mmCIF file of C-alpha atoms in Angstrom:
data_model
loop_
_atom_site.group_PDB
_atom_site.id
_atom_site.type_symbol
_atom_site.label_atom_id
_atom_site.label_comp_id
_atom_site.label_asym_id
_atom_site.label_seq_id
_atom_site.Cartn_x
_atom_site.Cartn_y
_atom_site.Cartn_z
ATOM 1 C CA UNK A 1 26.135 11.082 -20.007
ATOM 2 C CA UNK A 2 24.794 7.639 -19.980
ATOM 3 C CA UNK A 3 22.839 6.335 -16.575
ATOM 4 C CA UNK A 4 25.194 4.435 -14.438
ATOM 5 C CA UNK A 5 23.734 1.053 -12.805
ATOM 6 C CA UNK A 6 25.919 1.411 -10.001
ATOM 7 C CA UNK A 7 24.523 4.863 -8.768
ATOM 8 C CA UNK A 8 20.869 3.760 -9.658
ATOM 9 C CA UNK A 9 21.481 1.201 -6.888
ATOM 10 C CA UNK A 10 23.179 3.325 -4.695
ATOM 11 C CA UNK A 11 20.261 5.470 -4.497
ATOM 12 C CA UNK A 12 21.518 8.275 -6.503
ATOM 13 C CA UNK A 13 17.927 10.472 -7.343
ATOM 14 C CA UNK A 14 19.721 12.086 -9.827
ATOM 15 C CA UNK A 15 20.393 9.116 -11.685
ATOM 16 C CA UNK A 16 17.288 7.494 -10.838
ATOM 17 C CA UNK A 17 15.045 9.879 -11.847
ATOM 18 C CA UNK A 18 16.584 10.355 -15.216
ATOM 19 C CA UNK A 19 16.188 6.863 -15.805
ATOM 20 C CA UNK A 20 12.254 6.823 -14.779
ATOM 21 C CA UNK A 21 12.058 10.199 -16.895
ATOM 22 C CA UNK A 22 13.599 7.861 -20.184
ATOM 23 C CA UNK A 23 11.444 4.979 -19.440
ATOM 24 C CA UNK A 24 8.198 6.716 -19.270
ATOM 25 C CA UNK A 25 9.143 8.286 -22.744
ATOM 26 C CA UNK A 26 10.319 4.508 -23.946
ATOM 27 C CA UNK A 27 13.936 5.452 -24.441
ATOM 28 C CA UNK A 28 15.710 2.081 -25.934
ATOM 29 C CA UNK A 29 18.715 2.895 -23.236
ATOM 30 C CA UNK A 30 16.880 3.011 -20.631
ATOM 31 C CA UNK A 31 14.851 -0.607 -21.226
ATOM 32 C CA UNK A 32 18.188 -1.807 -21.451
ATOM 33 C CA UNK A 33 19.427 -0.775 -18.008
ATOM 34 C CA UNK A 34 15.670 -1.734 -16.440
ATOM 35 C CA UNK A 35 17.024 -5.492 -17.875
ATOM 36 C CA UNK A 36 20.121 -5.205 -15.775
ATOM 37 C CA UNK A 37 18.237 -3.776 -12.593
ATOM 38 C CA UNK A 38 15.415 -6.433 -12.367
ATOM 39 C CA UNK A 39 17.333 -8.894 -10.676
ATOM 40 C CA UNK A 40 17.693 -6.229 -7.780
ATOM 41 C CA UNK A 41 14.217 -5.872 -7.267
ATOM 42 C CA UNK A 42 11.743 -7.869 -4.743
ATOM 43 C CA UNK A 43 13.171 -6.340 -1.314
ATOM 44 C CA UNK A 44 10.498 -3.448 -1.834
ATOM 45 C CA UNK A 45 6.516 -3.799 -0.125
ATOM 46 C CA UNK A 46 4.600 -2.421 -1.926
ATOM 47 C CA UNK A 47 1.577 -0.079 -0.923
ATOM 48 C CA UNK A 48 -1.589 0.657 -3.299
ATOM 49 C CA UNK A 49 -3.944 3.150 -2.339
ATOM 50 C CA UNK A 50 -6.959 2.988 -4.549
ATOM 51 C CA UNK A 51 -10.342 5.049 -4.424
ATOM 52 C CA UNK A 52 -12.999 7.138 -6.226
ATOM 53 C CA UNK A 53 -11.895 10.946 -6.454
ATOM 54 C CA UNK A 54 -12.145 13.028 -3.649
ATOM 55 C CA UNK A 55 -12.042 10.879 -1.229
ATOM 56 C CA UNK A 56 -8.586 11.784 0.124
ATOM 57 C CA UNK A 57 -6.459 9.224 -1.499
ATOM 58 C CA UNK A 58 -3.225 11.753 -1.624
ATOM 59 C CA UNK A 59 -4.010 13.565 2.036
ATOM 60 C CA UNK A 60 -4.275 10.115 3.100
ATOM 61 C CA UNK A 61 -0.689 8.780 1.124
ATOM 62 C CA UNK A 62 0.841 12.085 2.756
ATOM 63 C CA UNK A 63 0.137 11.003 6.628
ATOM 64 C CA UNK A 64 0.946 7.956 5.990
ATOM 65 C CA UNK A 65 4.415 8.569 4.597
ATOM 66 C CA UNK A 66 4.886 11.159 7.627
ATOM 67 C CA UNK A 67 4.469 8.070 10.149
ATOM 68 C CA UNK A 68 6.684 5.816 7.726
ATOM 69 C CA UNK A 69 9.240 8.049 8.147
ATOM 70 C CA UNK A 70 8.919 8.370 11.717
ATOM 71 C CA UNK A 71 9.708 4.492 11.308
ATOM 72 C CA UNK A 72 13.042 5.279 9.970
ATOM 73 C CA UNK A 73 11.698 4.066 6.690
ATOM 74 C CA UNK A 74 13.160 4.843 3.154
ATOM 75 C CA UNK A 75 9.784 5.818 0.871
ATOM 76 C CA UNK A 76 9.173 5.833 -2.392
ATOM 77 C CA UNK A 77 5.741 7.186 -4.389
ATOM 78 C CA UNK A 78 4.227 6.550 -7.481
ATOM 79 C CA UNK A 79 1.185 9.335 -7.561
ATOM 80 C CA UNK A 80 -0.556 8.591 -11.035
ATOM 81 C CA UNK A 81 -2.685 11.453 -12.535
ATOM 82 C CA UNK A 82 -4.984 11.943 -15.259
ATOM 83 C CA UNK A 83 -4.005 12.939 -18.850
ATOM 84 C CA UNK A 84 -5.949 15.417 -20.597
ATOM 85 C CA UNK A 85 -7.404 13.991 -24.234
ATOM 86 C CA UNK A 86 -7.155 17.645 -25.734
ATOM 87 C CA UNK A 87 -3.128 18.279 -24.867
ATOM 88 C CA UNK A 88 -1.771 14.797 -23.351
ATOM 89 C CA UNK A 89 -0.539 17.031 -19.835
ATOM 90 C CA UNK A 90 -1.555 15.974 -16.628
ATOM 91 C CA UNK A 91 -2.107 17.847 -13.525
ATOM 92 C CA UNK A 92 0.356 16.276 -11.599
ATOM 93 C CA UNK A 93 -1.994 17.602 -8.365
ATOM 94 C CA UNK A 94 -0.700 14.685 -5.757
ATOM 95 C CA UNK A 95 3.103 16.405 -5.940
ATOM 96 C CA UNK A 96 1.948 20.072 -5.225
ATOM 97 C CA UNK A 97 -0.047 18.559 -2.163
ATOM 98 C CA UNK A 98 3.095 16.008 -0.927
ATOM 99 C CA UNK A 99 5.508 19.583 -1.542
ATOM 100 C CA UNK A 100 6.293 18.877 2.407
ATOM 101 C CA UNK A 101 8.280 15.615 1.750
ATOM 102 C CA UNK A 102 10.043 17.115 -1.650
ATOM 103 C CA UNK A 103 13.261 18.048 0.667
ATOM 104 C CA UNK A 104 13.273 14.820 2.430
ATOM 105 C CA UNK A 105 16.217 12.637 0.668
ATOM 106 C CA UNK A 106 14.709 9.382 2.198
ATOM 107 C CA UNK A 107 11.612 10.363 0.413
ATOM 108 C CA UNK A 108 11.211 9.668 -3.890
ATOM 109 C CA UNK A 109 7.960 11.218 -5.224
ATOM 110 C CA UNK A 110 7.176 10.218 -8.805
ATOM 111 C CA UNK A 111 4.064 11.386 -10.931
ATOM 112 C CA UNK A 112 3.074 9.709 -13.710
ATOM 113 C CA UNK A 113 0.604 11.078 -16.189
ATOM 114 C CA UNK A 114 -1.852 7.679 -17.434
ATOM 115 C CA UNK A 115 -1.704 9.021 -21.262
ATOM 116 C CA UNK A 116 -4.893 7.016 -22.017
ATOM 117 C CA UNK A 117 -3.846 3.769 -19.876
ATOM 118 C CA UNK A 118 -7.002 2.398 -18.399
ATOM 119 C CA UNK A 119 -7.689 0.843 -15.177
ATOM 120 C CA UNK A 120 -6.198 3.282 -12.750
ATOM 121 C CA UNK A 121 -2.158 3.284 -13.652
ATOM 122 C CA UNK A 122 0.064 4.592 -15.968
ATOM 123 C CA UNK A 123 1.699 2.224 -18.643
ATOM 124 C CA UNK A 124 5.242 2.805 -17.182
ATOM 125 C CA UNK A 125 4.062 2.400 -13.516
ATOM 126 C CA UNK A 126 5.461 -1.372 -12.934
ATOM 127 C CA UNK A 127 8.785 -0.185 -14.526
ATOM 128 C CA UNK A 128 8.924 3.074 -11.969
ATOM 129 C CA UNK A 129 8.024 0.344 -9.058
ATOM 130 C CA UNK A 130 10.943 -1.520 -10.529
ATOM 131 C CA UNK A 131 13.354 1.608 -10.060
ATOM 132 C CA UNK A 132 12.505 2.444 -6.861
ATOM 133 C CA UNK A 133 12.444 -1.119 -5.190
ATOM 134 C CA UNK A 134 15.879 -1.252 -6.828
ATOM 135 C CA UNK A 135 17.247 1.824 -5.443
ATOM 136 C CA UNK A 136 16.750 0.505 -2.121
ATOM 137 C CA UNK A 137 13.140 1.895 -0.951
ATOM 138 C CA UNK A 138 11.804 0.308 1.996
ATOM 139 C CA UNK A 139 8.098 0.524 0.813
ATOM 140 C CA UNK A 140 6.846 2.215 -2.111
ATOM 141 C CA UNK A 141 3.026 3.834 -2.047
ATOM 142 C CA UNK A 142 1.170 3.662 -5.283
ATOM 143 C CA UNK A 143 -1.703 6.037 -5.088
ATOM 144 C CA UNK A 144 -4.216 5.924 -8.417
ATOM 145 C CA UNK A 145 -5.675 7.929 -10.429
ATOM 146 C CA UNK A 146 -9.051 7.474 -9.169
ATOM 147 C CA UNK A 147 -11.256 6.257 -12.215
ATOM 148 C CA UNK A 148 -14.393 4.313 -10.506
ATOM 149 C CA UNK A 149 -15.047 1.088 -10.436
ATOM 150 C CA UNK A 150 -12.621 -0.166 -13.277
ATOM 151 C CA UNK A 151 -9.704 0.709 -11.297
ATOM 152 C CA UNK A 152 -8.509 -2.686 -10.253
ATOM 153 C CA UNK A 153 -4.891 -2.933 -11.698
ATOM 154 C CA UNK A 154 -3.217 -1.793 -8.642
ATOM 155 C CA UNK A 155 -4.049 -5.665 -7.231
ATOM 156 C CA UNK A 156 -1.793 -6.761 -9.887
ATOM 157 C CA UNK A 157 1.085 -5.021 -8.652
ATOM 158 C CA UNK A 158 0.781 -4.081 -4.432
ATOM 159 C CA UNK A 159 1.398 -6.603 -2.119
ATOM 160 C CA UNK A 160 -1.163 -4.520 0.008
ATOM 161 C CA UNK A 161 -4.277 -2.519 -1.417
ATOM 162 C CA UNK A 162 -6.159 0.255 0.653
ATOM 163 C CA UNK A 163 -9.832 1.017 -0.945
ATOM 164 C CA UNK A 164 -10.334 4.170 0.377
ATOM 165 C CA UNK A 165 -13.890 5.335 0.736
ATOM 166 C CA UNK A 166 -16.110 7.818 2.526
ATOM 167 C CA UNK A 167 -19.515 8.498 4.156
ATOM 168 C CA UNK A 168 -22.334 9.278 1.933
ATOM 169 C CA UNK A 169 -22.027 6.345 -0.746
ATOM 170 C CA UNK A 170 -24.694 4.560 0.848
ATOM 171 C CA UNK A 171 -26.535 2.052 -1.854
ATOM 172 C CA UNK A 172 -23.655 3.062 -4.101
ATOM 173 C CA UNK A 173 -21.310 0.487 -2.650
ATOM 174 C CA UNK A 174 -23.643 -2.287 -3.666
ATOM 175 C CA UNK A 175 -23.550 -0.797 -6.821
ATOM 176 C CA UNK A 176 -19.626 -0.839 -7.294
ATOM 177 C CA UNK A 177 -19.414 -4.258 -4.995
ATOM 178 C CA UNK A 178 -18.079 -5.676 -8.402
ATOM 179 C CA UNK A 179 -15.093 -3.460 -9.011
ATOM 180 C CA UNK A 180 -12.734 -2.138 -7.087
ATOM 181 C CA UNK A 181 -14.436 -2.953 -3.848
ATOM 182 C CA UNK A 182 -13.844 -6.533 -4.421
ATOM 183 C CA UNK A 183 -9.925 -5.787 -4.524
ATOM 184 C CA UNK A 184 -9.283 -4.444 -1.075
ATOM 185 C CA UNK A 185 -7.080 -6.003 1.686
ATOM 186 C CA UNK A 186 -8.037 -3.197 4.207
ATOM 187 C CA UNK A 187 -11.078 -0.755 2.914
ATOM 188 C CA UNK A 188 -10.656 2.943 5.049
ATOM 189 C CA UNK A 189 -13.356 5.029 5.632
ATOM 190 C CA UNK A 190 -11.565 8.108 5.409
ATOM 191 C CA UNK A 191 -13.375 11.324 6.834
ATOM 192 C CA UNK A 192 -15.111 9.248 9.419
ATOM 193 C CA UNK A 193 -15.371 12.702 11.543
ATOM 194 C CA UNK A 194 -18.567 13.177 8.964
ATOM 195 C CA UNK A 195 -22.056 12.218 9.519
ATOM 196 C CA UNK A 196 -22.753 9.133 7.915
ATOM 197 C CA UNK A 197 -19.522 7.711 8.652
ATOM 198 C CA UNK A 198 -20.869 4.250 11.131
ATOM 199 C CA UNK A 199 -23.408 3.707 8.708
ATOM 200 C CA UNK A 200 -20.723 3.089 5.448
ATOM 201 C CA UNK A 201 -18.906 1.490 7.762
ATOM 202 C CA UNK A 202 -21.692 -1.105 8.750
ATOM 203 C CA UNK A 203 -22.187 -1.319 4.895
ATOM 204 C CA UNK A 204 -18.589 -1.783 4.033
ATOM 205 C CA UNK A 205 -18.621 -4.639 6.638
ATOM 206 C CA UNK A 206 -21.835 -6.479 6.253
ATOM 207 C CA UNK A 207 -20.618 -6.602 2.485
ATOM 208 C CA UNK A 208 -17.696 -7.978 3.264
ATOM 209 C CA UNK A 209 -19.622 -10.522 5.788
ATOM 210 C CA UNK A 210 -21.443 -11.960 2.867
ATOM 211 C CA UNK A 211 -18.176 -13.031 0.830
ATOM 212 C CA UNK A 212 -17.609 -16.881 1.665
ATOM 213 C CA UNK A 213 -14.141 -16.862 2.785
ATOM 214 C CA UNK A 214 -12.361 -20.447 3.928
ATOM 215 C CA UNK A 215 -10.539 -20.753 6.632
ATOM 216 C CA UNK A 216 -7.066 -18.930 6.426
ATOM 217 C CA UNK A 217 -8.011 -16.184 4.439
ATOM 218 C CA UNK A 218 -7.605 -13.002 4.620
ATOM 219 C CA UNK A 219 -10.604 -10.737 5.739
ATOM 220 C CA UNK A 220 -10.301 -7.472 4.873
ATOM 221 C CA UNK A 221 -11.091 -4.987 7.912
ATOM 222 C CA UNK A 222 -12.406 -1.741 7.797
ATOM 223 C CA UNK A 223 -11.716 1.089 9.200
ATOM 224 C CA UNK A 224 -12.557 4.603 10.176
ATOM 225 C CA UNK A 225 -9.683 7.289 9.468
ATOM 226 C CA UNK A 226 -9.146 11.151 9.095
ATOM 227 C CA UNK A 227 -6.653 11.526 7.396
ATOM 228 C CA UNK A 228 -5.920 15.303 7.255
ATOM 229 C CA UNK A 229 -5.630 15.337 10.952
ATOM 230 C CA UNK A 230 -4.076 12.043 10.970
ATOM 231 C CA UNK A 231 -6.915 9.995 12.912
ATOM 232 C CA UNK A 232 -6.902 5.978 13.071
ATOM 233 C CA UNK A 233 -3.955 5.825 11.221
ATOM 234 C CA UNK A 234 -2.020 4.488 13.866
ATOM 235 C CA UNK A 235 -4.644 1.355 13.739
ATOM 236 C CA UNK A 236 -3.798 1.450 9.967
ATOM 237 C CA UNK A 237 -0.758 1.104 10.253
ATOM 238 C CA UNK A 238 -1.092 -2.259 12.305
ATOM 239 C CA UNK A 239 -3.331 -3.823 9.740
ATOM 240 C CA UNK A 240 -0.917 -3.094 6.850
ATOM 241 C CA UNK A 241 1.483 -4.771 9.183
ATOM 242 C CA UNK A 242 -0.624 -7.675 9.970
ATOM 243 C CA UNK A 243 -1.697 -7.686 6.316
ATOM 244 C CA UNK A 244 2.431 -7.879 5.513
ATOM 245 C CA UNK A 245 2.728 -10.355 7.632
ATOM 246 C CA UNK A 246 -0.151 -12.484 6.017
ATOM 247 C CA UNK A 247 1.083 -12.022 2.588
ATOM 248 C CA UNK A 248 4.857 -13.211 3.611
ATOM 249 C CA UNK A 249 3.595 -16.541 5.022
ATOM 250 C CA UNK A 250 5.184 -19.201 2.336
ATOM 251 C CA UNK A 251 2.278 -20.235 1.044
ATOM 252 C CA UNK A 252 1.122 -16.992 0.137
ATOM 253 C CA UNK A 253 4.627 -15.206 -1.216
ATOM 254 C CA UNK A 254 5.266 -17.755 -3.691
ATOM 255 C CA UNK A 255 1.699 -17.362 -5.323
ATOM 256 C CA UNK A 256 2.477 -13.540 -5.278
ATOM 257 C CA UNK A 257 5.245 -13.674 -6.582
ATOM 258 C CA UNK A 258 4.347 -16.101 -9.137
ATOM 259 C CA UNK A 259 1.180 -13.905 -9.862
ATOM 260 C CA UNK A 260 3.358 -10.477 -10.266
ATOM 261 C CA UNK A 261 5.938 -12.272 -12.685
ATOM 262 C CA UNK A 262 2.708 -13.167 -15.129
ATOM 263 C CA UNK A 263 1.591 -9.670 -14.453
ATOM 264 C CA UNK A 264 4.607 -8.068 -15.995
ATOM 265 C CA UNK A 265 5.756 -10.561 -18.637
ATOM 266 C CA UNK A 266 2.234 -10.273 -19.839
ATOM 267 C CA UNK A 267 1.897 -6.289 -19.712
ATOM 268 C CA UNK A 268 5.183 -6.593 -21.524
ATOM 269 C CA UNK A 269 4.163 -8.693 -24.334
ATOM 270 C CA UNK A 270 0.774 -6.948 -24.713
ATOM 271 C CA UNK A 271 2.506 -3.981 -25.465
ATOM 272 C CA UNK A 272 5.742 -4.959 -27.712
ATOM 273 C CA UNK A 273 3.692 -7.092 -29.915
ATOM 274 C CA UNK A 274 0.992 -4.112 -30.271
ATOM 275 C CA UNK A 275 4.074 -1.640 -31.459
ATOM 276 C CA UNK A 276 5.221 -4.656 -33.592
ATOM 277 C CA UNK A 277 2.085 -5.437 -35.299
ATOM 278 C CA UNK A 278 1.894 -1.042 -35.811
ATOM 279 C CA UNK A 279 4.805 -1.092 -37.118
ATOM 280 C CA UNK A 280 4.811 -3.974 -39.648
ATOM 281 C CA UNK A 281 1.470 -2.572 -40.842
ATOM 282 C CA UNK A 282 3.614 1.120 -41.551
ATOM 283 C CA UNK A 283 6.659 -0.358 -42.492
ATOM 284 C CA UNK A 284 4.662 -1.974 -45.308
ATOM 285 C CA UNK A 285 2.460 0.476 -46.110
ATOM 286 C CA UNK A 286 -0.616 -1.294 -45.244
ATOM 287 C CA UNK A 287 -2.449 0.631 -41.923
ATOM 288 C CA UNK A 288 -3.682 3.857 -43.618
ATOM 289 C CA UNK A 289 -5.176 2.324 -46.411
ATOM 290 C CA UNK A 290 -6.530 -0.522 -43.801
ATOM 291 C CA UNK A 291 -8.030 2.301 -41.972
ATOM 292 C CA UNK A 292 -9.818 3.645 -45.498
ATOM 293 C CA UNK A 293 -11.454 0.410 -45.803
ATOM 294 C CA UNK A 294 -12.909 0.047 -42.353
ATOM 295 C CA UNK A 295 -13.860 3.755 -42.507
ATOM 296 C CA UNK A 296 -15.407 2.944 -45.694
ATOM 297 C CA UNK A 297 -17.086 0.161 -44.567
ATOM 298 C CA UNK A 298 -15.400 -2.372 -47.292
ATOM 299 C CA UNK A 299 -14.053 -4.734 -44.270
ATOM 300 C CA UNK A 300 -14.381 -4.446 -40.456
ATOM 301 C CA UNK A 301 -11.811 -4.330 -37.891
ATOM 302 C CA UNK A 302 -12.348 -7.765 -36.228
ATOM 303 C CA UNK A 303 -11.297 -9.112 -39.807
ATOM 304 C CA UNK A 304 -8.270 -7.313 -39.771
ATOM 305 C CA UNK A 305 -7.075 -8.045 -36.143
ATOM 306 C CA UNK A 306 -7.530 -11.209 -36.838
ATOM 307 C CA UNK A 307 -5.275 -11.434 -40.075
ATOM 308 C CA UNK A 308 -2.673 -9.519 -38.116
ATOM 309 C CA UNK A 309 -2.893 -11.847 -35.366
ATOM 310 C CA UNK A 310 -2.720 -14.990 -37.481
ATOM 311 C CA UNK A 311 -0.135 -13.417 -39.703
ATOM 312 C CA UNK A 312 -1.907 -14.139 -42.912
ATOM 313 C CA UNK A 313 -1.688 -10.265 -44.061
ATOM 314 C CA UNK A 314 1.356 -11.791 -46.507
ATOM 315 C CA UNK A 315 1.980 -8.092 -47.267
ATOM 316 C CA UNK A 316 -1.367 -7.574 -49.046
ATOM 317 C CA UNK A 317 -5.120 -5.823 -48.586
ATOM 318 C CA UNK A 318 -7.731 -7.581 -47.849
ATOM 319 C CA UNK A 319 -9.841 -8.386 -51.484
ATOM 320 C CA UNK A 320 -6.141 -9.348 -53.059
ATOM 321 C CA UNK A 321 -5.139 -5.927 -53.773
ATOM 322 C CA UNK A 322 -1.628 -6.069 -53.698
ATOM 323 C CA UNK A 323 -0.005 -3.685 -51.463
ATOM 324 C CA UNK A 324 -2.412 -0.701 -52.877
ATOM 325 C CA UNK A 325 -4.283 1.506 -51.405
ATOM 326 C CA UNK A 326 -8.025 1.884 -51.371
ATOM 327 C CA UNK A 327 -7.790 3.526 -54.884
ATOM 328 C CA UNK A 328 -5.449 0.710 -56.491
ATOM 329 C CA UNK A 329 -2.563 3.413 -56.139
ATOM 330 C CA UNK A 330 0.616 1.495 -56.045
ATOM 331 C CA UNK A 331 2.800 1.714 -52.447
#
């Protein structure tokens, strides 16, 4: 039975989760209805929680949602695992630890396996966002996968991002300063209750001391937190808010917004002209003997990509072969 817009909106789980299910496996369908549902999407804020593994970024999404919910708020959650490169299965760890919110109706967990995405998300995670902001969520928490210092897409698509740290880094956040410590709004120095805690928090802030900010930005603040037993996040809490606030100023929406459309037309294009160029190459039997001829070292792939891009393939091999392969075997 086909996916009906009206229930998506209504909030139907049922319906939406079939449709995140079809959209993460790139059902046609499914794109189709995402079309219809975008222009129901915006009312959503949008939480990322970013951080190097093991330092408590689902414990931390899970307390958080408990006093969200004490708010009266509707939740939605993207948690984003790893994929295995041997069978393309992910853990799927973050739901077995949120199992506590899995009967709560006002509550929408989602995992999402990255199958090879780099940078922290999972190809389909703007999509999911998409789903749930439509369905009526009140704020939707993206937690990461947790790769290092690469991990820096989440800015593209949270109107808020939590770097989530925790004592014992020491000269290692100098190290990472470049990647995703640069992206935080509010940095949280989760497991404060250990030793070392002041001193990466004196760190965290004497970095953040030495960016040159002008007057009107945003600072980022940082603080202490224990997540399991739910410590400091009541002052959390109040930053996101005061963050939210920030961020809805009109000077600052409209270049979000603005920033988030380029995000996902972009992402969008990427991908749909890489699956185009894929498929010409197939459709016209030219990638596996294109692949025989970089393997063999008769061309290199730079030359190729570029041909592709500049559409100058004209249906033939590089070395005016004819559509052959690398043996002169006709196609």
């Amino acid at each position: 039975m086909a996916i009906s817009l009206k229930d998506v909106l209504a909030g139907d789980v049922r319906s939406a989760a079939r449709l995140m299910r079809d959209l993460d496996d790139e059902i046609p369908a499914a794109h189709r209805l995402l079309k219809r549902l975008y222009r129901h999407t915006g009312r959503a804020y949008i939480l990322g929680i970013t951080g190097a593994p093991g330092s408590g970024k689902s414990t931390l999404v899970d307390t958080l949602t408990d006093h969200l919910r004490r708010q009266g708020k509707n939740v939605g959650i993207v948690a984003i695992d790893p994929t295995s490169p041997f069978t393309g299965g992910a853990i799927l760890g973050d739901r077995i630890r949120m199992q506590k919110h899995s009967l709560d109706d006002s509550v929408f967990i989602r995992s999402l396996a990255t199958r090879g995405h780099l940078g922290g998300l999972s190809k389909s995670t703007i999509d999911i966002v998409n789903v749930m902001d439509a369905m009526g969520k009140d704020i939707i928490l993206i937690e990461t996968v947790g790769v290092g210092q690469d991990e820096v897409e989440i800015v593209k698509v949270a109107h808020t991002n939590l770097v989530v740290v925790v004592p014992g880094m020491g000269d290692d956040i100098q190290a990472i300063k470049a990647g995703i410590l640069e992206i935080a709004d509010i940095f949280v120095v989760n497991k404060s209750d250990r030793e070392g805690a002041d001193k990466t928090r004196r760190e965290l802030e004497t970095m953040v001391s030495m960016n040159d900010y002008v007057e009107g930005d945003w600072v980022p603040p940082v603080l202490p937190a224990v997540a399991q037993t739910g410590g400091g996040i009541t002052e959390l809490m109040e930053a996101i808010e005061r963050h939210r606030t920030f961020v809805f100023l009109e000077e600052n929406l409209g270049r979000y917004r603005a920033g988030k459309a380029r995000v996902e037309l972009l992402e969008i294009l990427r991908k749909k002209l890489i699956e185009k160029a894929v498929d010409d190459l197939e459709r016209h039997g030219l990638l596996e003997p294109l692949l025989e001829e970089i393997a063999g070292k008769r061309t290199d792939p730079y030359s190729i990509v570029e041909k592709v891009v500049d559409h100058s393939f004209a249906f033939h091999l590089i070395g005016g072969r004819g559509r052959t392969g690398s043996k002169g075997k006709k196609k």
